[in-house]
Amino acid sequence: MLVTFKSKAAGEVTMYQEHARRLLDLLHKDVSRGVITAAETGPALAILEKEVAGSRLHPSTGELEHDVHVHHGENGDDAGHEPAATVTFAARAYPLMEMLRAASQGNNDILWGV
């Protein structure tokens, strides 16, 4: 399932629900429907920036292990697949963080699930 973030300050940002959930859990928001008010955009951005900085210090290996398991058999053969590549937390968070910056500057809310 997809989650689409909307704001008058920026174009829509769409991401898979599982990725949006990780971001929204940090902000104590429900993934199915919600709002980040204009007043909340600055603190929300600070929370995500802190998490991005931490994720760069301690990259997650869980996603990489999952990709390797999916693309490679139990015996380790690669079945002709490209090497597994991961999308970092920072890369996933970037579009929403840019929307938060624009919403903060324009004093706009961010909505999803509506």
Coordinates of C-alpha atoms in Angstrom, one line a residue, residues 1-3 5 14-26 31 63 87-89 92-93 96:
M1 CA 0.0 0.0 0.0
L2 CA 1.1 3.5 -0.7
V3 CA 1.1 6.7 1.4
F5 CA 1.9 13.2 1.6
T14 CA 4.5 9.0 -2.3
M15 CA 6.1 6.1 -0.6
Y16 CA 5.4 2.5 0.4
Q17 CA 3.5 2.3 3.7
E18 CA 6.2 0.3 5.4
H19 CA 8.7 3.0 4.7
A20 CA 6.3 5.8 5.7
R21 CA 5.5 4.0 8.9
R22 CA 9.1 4.1 10.1
L23 CA 9.2 7.9 9.5
L24 CA 5.8 8.5 11.1
D25 CA 6.5 6.3 14.1
L26 CA 9.4 8.7 14.9
V31 CA 0.5 5.9 9.0
E63 CA 17.5 -4.6 4.8
V87 CA 18.2 2.3 -0.3
T88 CA 19.3 4.0 2.9
F89 CA 17.1 5.5 5.5
R92 CA 13.9 7.3 1.9
A93 CA 13.5 10.2 4.3
L96 CA 9.6 14.1 3.2

